[in-house]
């Protein structure tokens, strides 16, 4: 669709070029094939540079970015303190035959910071941590089955895939059991039906899936789950890859008043420098040590140096409090602007990772159209995924977002 605002001529040319040499051109979230109906011609595909809360695409359009690289931008793009630590370390060494002491410093910092952590094991992506957690739980319990919450996303390992996805065998997911979020009775029943066979219950701290309103834990839910897992010898895994450090620097389990046995971190550790971490309880340390589990870049020093600087800065800023305040200011403002234009904007999830849905149309097409109008005016949001805040977002950015939202609501009001 041609826009009287932004256009993406270069992005689209580059995308066509990419399709020739990269399967699907761009894959995952960054690609146009993620299940929404916004035409690819309405979307920037390639960025040129980024700073703080903004990125500029290859056509020169500037965006206030509420996706934050789907999480890693937690302090602001190109944070000077994190980047200085990374660059200083890069001058000394990065990927070397034996690791630098930065691995130890970051492990100590994670253990000091995360309430349920007695140890930290570093990897690269969130998927590495969830895979490691499942293997560790199976190694410890000598059991096969894993309980998942319907609507989950824990990465791309075979066991996380769905049975009808290409390339997946029934046996890859044969030991998966599924339960609805917040349904403790169903969980209890499932555990009873599979007595002595369940290695782990894995869940995000709250339900923050795609294409539906996000759902917080009911009062007492996590405490009941914790008790059940302890009684039945089930390893309780919290996948904090997405929410980690945005709700609470001590972990989202701490935020909701319980302790996980294993907790997965990734996106907010190092402000975009690539490192993830599985943290765990003492009783699981020897099972983790026993795994055949490592990678070429897992002990590279530069992301560790960045992680140390990032976590210390998040602490100095009391970032979770900041995210909550900014998130509430922004989302309350958006709801008001929507209402003033006759729309019902539903905001769900935690303010630091808010999810948006226009409740005026079940098909979500009006919502997607509004998202398109926002993006065309320089506010980068998505139609079907939670958003992320970063610490460099200013009150002026929020004010500008509300101004644009008003204009975008008026544009769709004139259409529908
Ligand atoms: C909750 C959750 N778990 C796991 C993952 C997988 O992380 P990665 O894409 O870094 O492998 C993601 C990624 O978005 C996630 O949101």
CSV table of C-alpha atoms and ligand atoms in Angstrom, one decimal:
chain,number,residue,atom,x,y,z
A,1,UNK,CA,0.0,0.0,0.0
A,2,UNK,CA,1.4,3.4,-0.9
A,3,UNK,CA,1.6,5.8,2.0
A,4,UNK,CA,1.4,9.5,2.2
A,5,UNK,CA,3.8,9.2,5.0
A,6,UNK,CA,6.7,6.8,5.0
A,7,UNK,CA,7.7,4.7,2.1
A,8,UNK,CA,9.9,1.6,2.0
A,9,UNK,CA,11.2,1.5,-1.6
A,10,UNK,CA,14.8,0.5,-0.8
A,11,UNK,CA,13.6,-2.0,1.9
A,12,UNK,CA,11.4,-3.7,-0.6
A,13,UNK,CA,14.1,-3.8,-3.3
A,14,UNK,CA,16.5,-5.3,-0.8
A,15,UNK,CA,13.9,-7.7,0.3
A,16,UNK,CA,13.5,-9.0,-3.2
A,17,UNK,CA,17.3,-9.4,-3.4
A,18,UNK,CA,17.3,-11.2,-0.1
A,19,UNK,CA,14.7,-13.7,-1.2
A,20,UNK,CA,17.1,-15.0,-3.9
A,21,UNK,CA,19.8,-15.9,-1.4
A,22,UNK,CA,18.1,-16.3,2.0
A,23,UNK,CA,15.3,-18.8,2.5
A,24,UNK,CA,12.1,-16.7,2.9
A,25,UNK,CA,14.1,-13.5,2.6
A,26,UNK,CA,14.0,-12.7,6.2
A,27,UNK,CA,12.8,-15.3,8.7
A,28,UNK,CA,11.2,-15.3,12.1
A,29,UNK,CA,9.8,-12.1,13.6
A,30,UNK,CA,11.8,-9.9,11.3
A,31,UNK,CA,10.2,-11.3,8.2
A,32,UNK,CA,6.9,-10.5,6.6
A,33,UNK,CA,5.6,-14.1,7.0
A,34,UNK,CA,4.7,-14.0,10.6
A,35,UNK,CA,1.0,-14.5,10.3
A,36,UNK,CA,-0.4,-11.0,10.0
A,37,UNK,CA,-2.1,-9.4,7.1
A,38,UNK,CA,-0.2,-6.1,7.0
A,39,UNK,CA,1.2,-5.9,3.4
A,40,UNK,CA,5.0,-6.2,3.2
A,41,UNK,CA,5.1,-3.0,1.3
A,42,UNK,CA,3.9,-1.2,4.5
A,43,UNK,CA,6.9,-2.3,6.6
A,44,UNK,CA,10.6,-1.5,6.8
A,45,UNK,CA,12.7,-4.6,6.4
A,46,UNK,CA,16.3,-3.4,6.8
A,47,UNK,CA,17.7,-0.9,9.2
A,48,UNK,CA,20.7,1.4,8.6
A,49,UNK,CA,21.5,2.5,12.2
A,50,UNK,CA,20.1,2.8,15.6
A,51,UNK,CA,20.5,4.9,18.8
A,52,UNK,CA,18.7,5.0,22.1
A,53,UNK,CA,15.0,4.2,21.4
A,54,UNK,CA,15.2,4.9,17.7
A,55,UNK,CA,16.2,3.2,14.5
A,56,UNK,CA,16.5,4.5,11.0
A,57,UNK,CA,15.7,2.2,8.1
A,58,UNK,CA,17.5,2.0,4.7
A,59,UNK,CA,15.0,4.5,3.2
A,60,UNK,CA,15.9,7.1,5.9
A,61,UNK,CA,12.7,6.8,7.9
A,62,UNK,CA,13.1,7.3,11.7
A,63,UNK,CA,11.2,5.2,14.1
A,64,UNK,CA,10.5,5.2,17.9
A,65,UNK,CA,11.0,1.5,18.4
A,66,UNK,CA,8.7,-0.3,20.9
A,67,UNK,CA,10.0,-3.8,19.9
A,68,UNK,CA,13.5,-3.2,21.1
A,69,UNK,CA,15.0,-5.9,18.8
A,70,UNK,CA,12.3,-8.2,20.4
A,71,UNK,CA,13.9,-7.6,23.8
A,72,UNK,CA,17.6,-7.2,23.7
A,73,UNK,CA,17.5,-3.4,23.6
A,74,UNK,CA,17.0,-2.8,27.3
A,75,UNK,CA,19.1,0.3,28.0
A,76,UNK,CA,18.8,2.0,24.6
A,77,UNK,CA,20.6,1.1,21.3
A,78,UNK,CA,24.4,1.7,21.4
A,79,UNK,CA,24.4,2.3,25.1
A,80,UNK,CA,27.8,4.1,25.7
A,81,UNK,CA,28.7,2.3,28.9
A,82,UNK,CA,27.9,-1.2,27.7
A,83,UNK,CA,29.6,-0.6,24.3
A,84,UNK,CA,32.7,0.9,25.9
A,85,UNK,CA,33.0,-2.2,28.1
A,86,UNK,CA,32.6,-4.5,25.1
A,87,UNK,CA,35.1,-2.5,22.9
A,88,UNK,CA,37.7,-2.4,25.7
A,89,UNK,CA,37.4,-6.2,26.1
A,90,UNK,CA,37.5,-6.7,22.3
A,91,UNK,CA,40.9,-5.0,22.3
A,92,UNK,CA,42.2,-7.5,24.8
A,93,UNK,CA,40.5,-10.8,23.6
A,94,UNK,CA,37.2,-12.3,22.7
A,95,UNK,CA,37.1,-15.9,21.5
A,96,UNK,CA,40.2,-17.6,22.7
A,97,UNK,CA,41.3,-21.2,23.5
A,98,UNK,CA,40.5,-20.8,27.2
A,99,UNK,CA,38.1,-18.1,28.4
A,100,UNK,CA,38.8,-14.8,30.1
A,101,UNK,CA,37.9,-14.2,33.7
A,102,UNK,CA,34.9,-12.2,32.5
A,103,UNK,CA,32.9,-15.5,32.5
A,104,UNK,CA,33.5,-15.8,36.2
A,105,UNK,CA,32.8,-12.2,37.0
A,106,UNK,CA,29.5,-12.4,35.1
A,107,UNK,CA,28.5,-15.7,36.8
A,108,UNK,CA,29.2,-14.1,40.2
A,109,UNK,CA,27.1,-11.1,39.2
A,110,UNK,CA,24.2,-13.3,38.1
A,111,UNK,CA,24.3,-15.3,41.3
A,112,UNK,CA,24.4,-12.1,43.3
A,113,UNK,CA,21.5,-10.6,41.3
A,114,UNK,CA,19.1,-13.5,40.7
A,115,UNK,CA,17.4,-14.6,43.9
A,116,UNK,CA,17.0,-18.3,42.9
A,117,UNK,CA,20.5,-18.7,41.3
A,118,UNK,CA,23.3,-20.7,42.9
A,119,UNK,CA,25.1,-21.0,39.6
A,120,UNK,CA,25.0,-19.6,36.0
A,121,UNK,CA,25.8,-21.4,32.8
A,122,UNK,CA,26.3,-19.2,29.7
A,123,UNK,CA,25.3,-19.8,26.1
A,124,UNK,CA,24.2,-17.7,23.2
A,125,UNK,CA,20.4,-17.7,22.6
A,126,UNK,CA,17.3,-18.2,24.6
A,127,UNK,CA,16.7,-21.5,23.0
A,128,UNK,CA,20.1,-22.8,24.3
A,129,UNK,CA,18.9,-22.1,27.8
A,130,UNK,CA,15.5,-23.8,27.5
A,131,UNK,CA,17.1,-26.8,25.8
A,132,UNK,CA,19.7,-26.9,28.6
A,133,UNK,CA,17.1,-26.7,31.3
A,134,UNK,CA,15.1,-29.6,29.9
A,135,UNK,CA,18.2,-31.7,29.5
A,136,UNK,CA,19.3,-30.9,33.0
A,137,UNK,CA,15.8,-31.7,34.4
A,138,UNK,CA,15.8,-35.1,32.6
A,139,UNK,CA,19.3,-35.9,33.7
A,140,UNK,CA,18.4,-35.1,37.3
A,141,UNK,CA,15.1,-36.9,37.5
A,142,UNK,CA,15.7,-39.7,35.1
A,143,UNK,CA,12.2,-39.0,33.8
A,144,UNK,CA,11.0,-38.2,30.3
A,145,UNK,CA,7.9,-36.1,30.3
A,146,UNK,CA,7.7,-32.3,30.3
A,147,UNK,CA,4.6,-30.2,31.0
A,148,UNK,CA,4.0,-27.1,28.8
A,149,UNK,CA,1.5,-24.3,29.1
A,150,UNK,CA,-0.7,-24.0,26.0
A,151,UNK,CA,0.3,-21.0,23.9
A,152,UNK,CA,4.0,-21.4,24.9
A,153,UNK,CA,7.1,-20.3,23.0
A,154,UNK,CA,10.4,-21.6,24.4
A,155,UNK,CA,12.5,-21.5,21.2
A,156,UNK,CA,13.0,-23.8,18.3
A,157,UNK,CA,14.4,-27.1,19.7
A,158,UNK,CA,12.6,-30.2,18.4
A,159,UNK,CA,10.6,-30.7,21.6
A,160,UNK,CA,9.3,-27.1,21.4
A,161,UNK,CA,7.9,-27.6,17.9
A,162,UNK,CA,4.3,-28.5,17.1
A,163,UNK,CA,3.4,-31.9,15.7
A,164,UNK,CA,2.1,-30.5,12.4
A,165,UNK,CA,5.1,-28.3,11.7
A,166,UNK,CA,7.3,-29.2,8.8
A,167,UNK,CA,10.4,-31.3,9.7
A,168,UNK,CA,9.0,-32.5,13.1
A,169,UNK,CA,8.5,-36.2,13.9
A,170,UNK,CA,5.7,-37.4,16.3
A,171,UNK,CA,8.5,-38.8,18.5
A,172,UNK,CA,10.1,-35.4,18.9
A,173,UNK,CA,7.1,-34.2,20.9
A,174,UNK,CA,5.9,-37.6,22.2
A,175,UNK,CA,6.9,-36.7,25.8
A,176,UNK,CA,5.2,-33.4,25.9
A,177,UNK,CA,2.1,-32.8,28.0
A,178,UNK,CA,0.0,-29.6,27.8
A,179,UNK,CA,-2.0,-27.7,30.3
A,180,UNK,CA,-3.8,-24.3,30.2
A,181,UNK,CA,-2.3,-21.3,31.9
A,182,UNK,CA,-3.5,-20.5,35.5
A,183,UNK,CA,-5.4,-23.8,35.6
A,184,UNK,CA,-3.9,-25.4,38.7
A,185,UNK,CA,-6.5,-28.1,39.0
A,186,UNK,CA,-5.7,-29.3,35.5
A,187,UNK,CA,-2.0,-29.3,36.3
A,188,UNK,CA,-2.6,-31.4,39.5
A,189,UNK,CA,-4.7,-33.8,37.5
A,190,UNK,CA,-2.0,-34.2,34.8
A,191,UNK,CA,0.6,-34.8,37.4
A,192,UNK,CA,-1.5,-37.4,39.1
A,193,UNK,CA,-2.2,-39.2,35.7
A,194,UNK,CA,1.6,-39.3,35.0
A,195,UNK,CA,2.8,-40.0,38.6
A,196,UNK,CA,6.6,-40.4,38.7
A,197,UNK,CA,7.1,-39.7,35.0
A,198,UNK,CA,7.3,-35.9,34.8
A,199,UNK,CA,10.8,-34.4,34.7
A,200,UNK,CA,9.8,-30.7,34.5
A,201,UNK,CA,7.1,-28.1,34.3
A,202,UNK,CA,8.3,-25.2,32.1
A,203,UNK,CA,6.5,-21.9,31.8
A,204,UNK,CA,7.1,-18.2,31.2
A,205,UNK,CA,6.4,-16.1,34.4
A,206,UNK,CA,3.1,-15.1,32.8
A,207,UNK,CA,1.3,-15.9,29.6
A,208,UNK,CA,2.9,-13.5,27.0
A,209,UNK,CA,2.1,-15.3,23.8
A,210,UNK,CA,1.2,-14.0,20.4
A,211,UNK,CA,-2.2,-13.1,18.9
A,212,UNK,CA,-4.0,-13.0,22.3
A,213,UNK,CA,-4.3,-10.8,25.3
A,214,UNK,CA,-1.5,-11.6,27.8
A,215,UNK,CA,-2.5,-13.1,31.1
A,216,UNK,CA,-0.9,-12.5,34.5
A,217,UNK,CA,-0.7,-15.3,37.1
A,218,UNK,CA,-3.7,-15.6,39.4
A,219,UNK,CA,-3.2,-14.8,43.1
A,220,UNK,CA,-1.5,-17.9,44.6
A,221,UNK,CA,-1.1,-19.8,41.3
A,222,UNK,CA,2.7,-19.9,41.3
A,223,UNK,CA,2.9,-20.7,45.0
A,224,UNK,CA,0.6,-23.7,44.5
A,225,UNK,CA,2.7,-24.8,41.4
A,226,UNK,CA,5.9,-24.5,43.4
A,227,UNK,CA,4.5,-26.7,46.2
A,228,UNK,CA,3.2,-29.3,43.8
A,229,UNK,CA,6.6,-29.5,42.0
A,230,UNK,CA,8.5,-29.8,45.2
A,231,UNK,CA,6.2,-32.6,46.5
A,232,UNK,CA,6.3,-34.6,43.3
A,233,UNK,CA,10.0,-34.1,42.5
A,234,UNK,CA,9.3,-32.1,39.3
A,235,UNK,CA,11.9,-29.5,38.3
A,236,UNK,CA,10.2,-26.1,38.0
A,237,UNK,CA,11.7,-24.2,35.0
A,238,UNK,CA,10.9,-20.5,34.5
A,239,UNK,CA,11.6,-19.3,31.0
A,240,UNK,CA,12.5,-15.7,31.7
A,241,UNK,CA,14.1,-15.2,28.3
A,242,UNK,CA,11.6,-12.5,27.4
A,243,UNK,CA,10.5,-10.9,30.7
A,244,UNK,CA,13.8,-11.4,32.5
A,245,UNK,CA,15.2,-8.2,34.2
A,246,UNK,CA,12.3,-6.1,32.9
A,247,UNK,CA,10.0,-7.0,35.9
A,248,UNK,CA,12.6,-7.6,38.5
A,249,UNK,CA,16.4,-7.8,38.5
A,250,UNK,CA,16.2,-10.7,40.9
A,251,UNK,CA,14.2,-12.7,38.3
A,252,UNK,CA,10.5,-12.8,37.5
A,253,UNK,CA,10.0,-15.7,39.9
A,254,UNK,CA,11.1,-13.3,42.6
A,255,UNK,CA,8.7,-10.7,41.3
A,256,UNK,CA,5.8,-13.2,41.7
A,257,UNK,CA,6.9,-14.4,45.1
A,258,UNK,CA,8.3,-17.9,44.5
A,259,UNK,CA,11.6,-19.6,43.5
A,260,UNK,CA,12.3,-21.5,40.3
A,261,UNK,CA,14.7,-24.5,40.2
A,262,UNK,CA,16.0,-23.4,36.9
A,263,UNK,CA,15.6,-20.0,35.3
A,264,UNK,CA,16.4,-19.0,31.7
A,265,UNK,CA,17.7,-15.5,30.8
A,266,UNK,CA,18.7,-14.1,27.5
A,267,UNK,CA,17.4,-10.9,26.0
A,268,UNK,CA,18.1,-8.3,28.6
A,269,UNK,CA,21.5,-9.5,29.8
A,270,UNK,CA,23.9,-7.5,27.6
A,271,UNK,CA,21.9,-4.9,25.7
A,272,UNK,CA,22.2,-6.8,22.4
A,273,UNK,CA,25.7,-8.4,22.8
A,274,UNK,CA,25.0,-12.0,22.4
A,275,UNK,CA,24.9,-14.0,25.6
A,276,UNK,CA,22.2,-16.1,27.4
A,277,UNK,CA,22.3,-17.8,30.8
A,278,UNK,CA,20.7,-20.7,32.6
A,279,UNK,CA,20.7,-20.2,36.3
A,280,UNK,CA,19.8,-22.9,38.8
A,281,UNK,CA,19.7,-24.3,42.3
A,282,UNK,CA,22.6,-26.0,43.9
A,283,UNK,CA,20.9,-29.5,43.8
A,284,UNK,CA,20.9,-29.3,40.0
A,285,UNK,CA,24.5,-28.2,39.5
A,286,UNK,CA,26.1,-31.7,39.1
A,287,UNK,CA,23.4,-32.7,36.6
A,288,UNK,CA,24.1,-29.6,34.6
A,289,UNK,CA,27.9,-30.4,34.8
A,290,UNK,CA,27.1,-33.9,33.4
A,291,UNK,CA,25.5,-32.7,30.2
A,292,UNK,CA,27.3,-32.8,26.8
A,293,UNK,CA,26.5,-29.1,26.2
A,294,UNK,CA,28.6,-26.3,24.8
A,295,UNK,CA,29.2,-24.2,21.7
A,296,UNK,CA,31.9,-22.5,19.7
A,297,UNK,CA,31.1,-19.0,21.0
A,298,UNK,CA,29.6,-19.7,24.3
A,299,UNK,CA,32.6,-18.5,26.3
A,300,UNK,CA,33.5,-15.4,24.2
A,301,UNK,CA,34.6,-12.6,26.5
A,302,UNK,CA,33.1,-9.5,24.8
A,303,UNK,CA,29.4,-10.3,25.5
A,304,UNK,CA,30.4,-11.1,29.1
A,305,UNK,CA,32.0,-7.7,29.5
A,306,UNK,CA,28.9,-6.1,28.0
A,307,UNK,CA,26.7,-8.2,30.3
A,308,UNK,CA,28.5,-7.0,33.4
A,309,UNK,CA,28.2,-3.4,32.4
A,310,UNK,CA,24.5,-3.8,31.4
A,311,UNK,CA,23.4,-5.5,34.6
A,312,UNK,CA,25.2,-3.0,36.7
A,313,UNK,CA,23.6,-0.1,34.8
A,314,UNK,CA,20.1,-1.7,35.1
A,315,UNK,CA,20.7,-1.9,38.8
A,316,UNK,CA,21.9,1.7,39.1
A,317,UNK,CA,18.9,2.9,37.2
A,318,UNK,CA,16.4,0.7,39.0
A,319,UNK,CA,15.3,-0.2,35.5
A,320,UNK,CA,12.3,-2.4,36.4
A,321,UNK,CA,10.7,0.6,38.3
A,322,UNK,CA,11.4,2.8,35.4
A,323,UNK,CA,9.8,0.4,32.9
A,324,UNK,CA,6.7,0.1,35.0
A,325,UNK,CA,6.3,3.9,35.3
A,326,UNK,CA,7.0,4.5,31.6
A,327,UNK,CA,4.9,1.6,30.5
A,328,UNK,CA,1.9,2.8,32.5
A,329,UNK,CA,2.3,6.3,31.3
A,330,UNK,CA,2.4,5.2,27.7
A,331,UNK,CA,-0.4,2.6,27.8
A,332,UNK,CA,-2.8,4.7,29.9
A,333,UNK,CA,-2.2,7.5,27.4
A,334,UNK,CA,-2.8,5.2,24.4
A,335,UNK,CA,-6.1,3.9,26.0
A,336,UNK,CA,-7.2,7.5,26.5
A,337,UNK,CA,-6.4,8.5,22.9
A,338,UNK,CA,-8.2,5.4,21.6
A,339,UNK,CA,-11.3,6.2,23.7
A,340,UNK,CA,-11.3,9.8,22.6
A,341,UNK,CA,-11.5,8.5,19.0
A,342,UNK,CA,-14.2,6.0,19.8
A,343,UNK,CA,-12.0,2.9,20.0
A,344,UNK,CA,-11.5,0.4,22.8
A,345,UNK,CA,-7.8,-0.4,23.1
A,346,UNK,CA,-7.2,-3.3,25.4
A,347,UNK,CA,-3.8,-3.3,27.1
A,348,UNK,CA,-2.6,-6.6,28.8
A,349,UNK,CA,0.5,-8.1,30.3
A,350,UNK,CA,3.0,-6.2,32.5
A,351,UNK,CA,3.5,-2.6,31.6
A,352,UNK,CA,7.2,-3.3,30.8
A,353,UNK,CA,6.1,-5.7,28.1
A,354,UNK,CA,2.6,-4.4,27.2
A,355,UNK,CA,0.4,-6.2,24.7
A,356,UNK,CA,-2.1,-4.2,22.6
A,357,UNK,CA,-5.4,-5.2,21.0
A,358,UNK,CA,-8.2,-3.1,19.5
A,359,UNK,CA,-11.3,-4.8,20.9
A,360,UNK,CA,-13.6,-3.2,18.3
A,361,UNK,CA,-13.0,-6.0,15.7
A,362,UNK,CA,-12.5,-9.7,16.4
A,363,UNK,CA,-10.7,-10.3,13.1
A,364,UNK,CA,-7.9,-8.0,14.3
A,365,UNK,CA,-7.9,-6.3,10.9
A,366,UNK,CA,-8.7,-2.9,12.2
A,367,UNK,CA,-6.0,-3.4,14.8
A,368,UNK,CA,-3.5,-4.3,12.1
A,369,UNK,CA,-4.5,-1.3,10.1
A,370,UNK,CA,-4.0,1.0,13.1
A,371,UNK,CA,-0.5,-0.6,13.6
A,372,UNK,CA,0.2,0.0,9.9
A,373,UNK,CA,-0.8,3.7,10.3
A,374,UNK,CA,1.4,4.0,13.4
A,375,UNK,CA,4.4,2.5,11.6
A,376,UNK,CA,3.9,4.8,8.6
A,377,UNK,CA,4.1,7.7,11.0
A,378,UNK,CA,7.3,6.5,12.7
A,379,UNK,CA,6.1,4.5,15.7
A,380,UNK,CA,7.3,0.9,15.4
A,381,UNK,CA,4.8,-1.4,17.1
A,382,UNK,CA,3.5,-4.8,16.1
A,383,UNK,CA,0.0,-6.2,15.8
A,384,UNK,CA,0.4,-9.6,17.5
A,385,UNK,CA,3.3,-9.6,19.9
A,386,UNK,CA,4.0,-8.0,23.2
A,387,UNK,CA,6.1,-4.8,23.1
A,388,UNK,CA,9.2,-3.9,25.1
A,389,UNK,CA,10.4,-0.8,26.9
A,390,UNK,CA,14.0,0.4,27.1
A,391,UNK,CA,15.5,2.7,29.7
A,392,UNK,CA,16.4,5.5,27.2
A,393,UNK,CA,12.7,6.1,26.2
A,394,UNK,CA,12.0,9.7,27.1
A,395,UNK,CA,8.8,11.5,28.1
A,396,UNK,CA,9.0,13.4,24.8
A,397,UNK,CA,9.1,10.0,23.0
A,398,UNK,CA,5.9,9.0,24.8
A,399,UNK,CA,4.3,12.4,24.1
A,400,UNK,CA,5.2,12.0,20.4
A,401,UNK,CA,3.8,8.4,20.4
A,402,UNK,CA,0.4,9.6,21.8
A,403,UNK,CA,0.3,12.4,19.2
A,404,UNK,CA,0.9,9.9,16.4
A,405,UNK,CA,-1.6,7.5,17.9
A,406,UNK,CA,-4.3,10.1,17.8
A,407,UNK,CA,-3.5,10.8,14.1
A,408,UNK,CA,-3.5,7.1,13.3
A,409,UNK,CA,-6.8,6.5,15.1
A,410,UNK,CA,-8.3,9.3,13.1
A,411,UNK,CA,-7.0,7.8,9.9
A,412,UNK,CA,-8.7,4.4,10.6
A,413,UNK,CA,-11.8,6.1,12.0
A,414,UNK,CA,-12.3,7.7,8.6
A,415,UNK,CA,-12.0,4.3,6.9
A,416,UNK,CA,-14.2,2.1,9.2
B,1,LIG,C1,9.8,-16.9,26.2
B,1,LIG,C2,10.9,-17.2,25.2
B,1,LIG,N1,11.6,-18.3,25.4
B,1,LIG,C3,12.6,-18.6,24.5
B,1,LIG,C4,12.9,-17.9,23.4
B,1,LIG,C5,13.9,-18.3,22.4
B,1,LIG,O1,15.0,-17.4,22.5
B,1,LIG,P1,16.0,-17.2,21.3
B,1,LIG,O2,15.2,-16.7,20.1
B,1,LIG,O3,17.0,-16.2,21.7
B,1,LIG,O4,16.5,-18.5,21.0
B,1,LIG,C6,12.1,-16.7,23.2
B,1,LIG,C7,12.4,-15.8,22.1
B,1,LIG,O5,11.7,-14.9,21.8
B,1,LIG,C8,11.1,-16.3,24.2
B,1,LIG,O6,10.4,-15.2,24.0
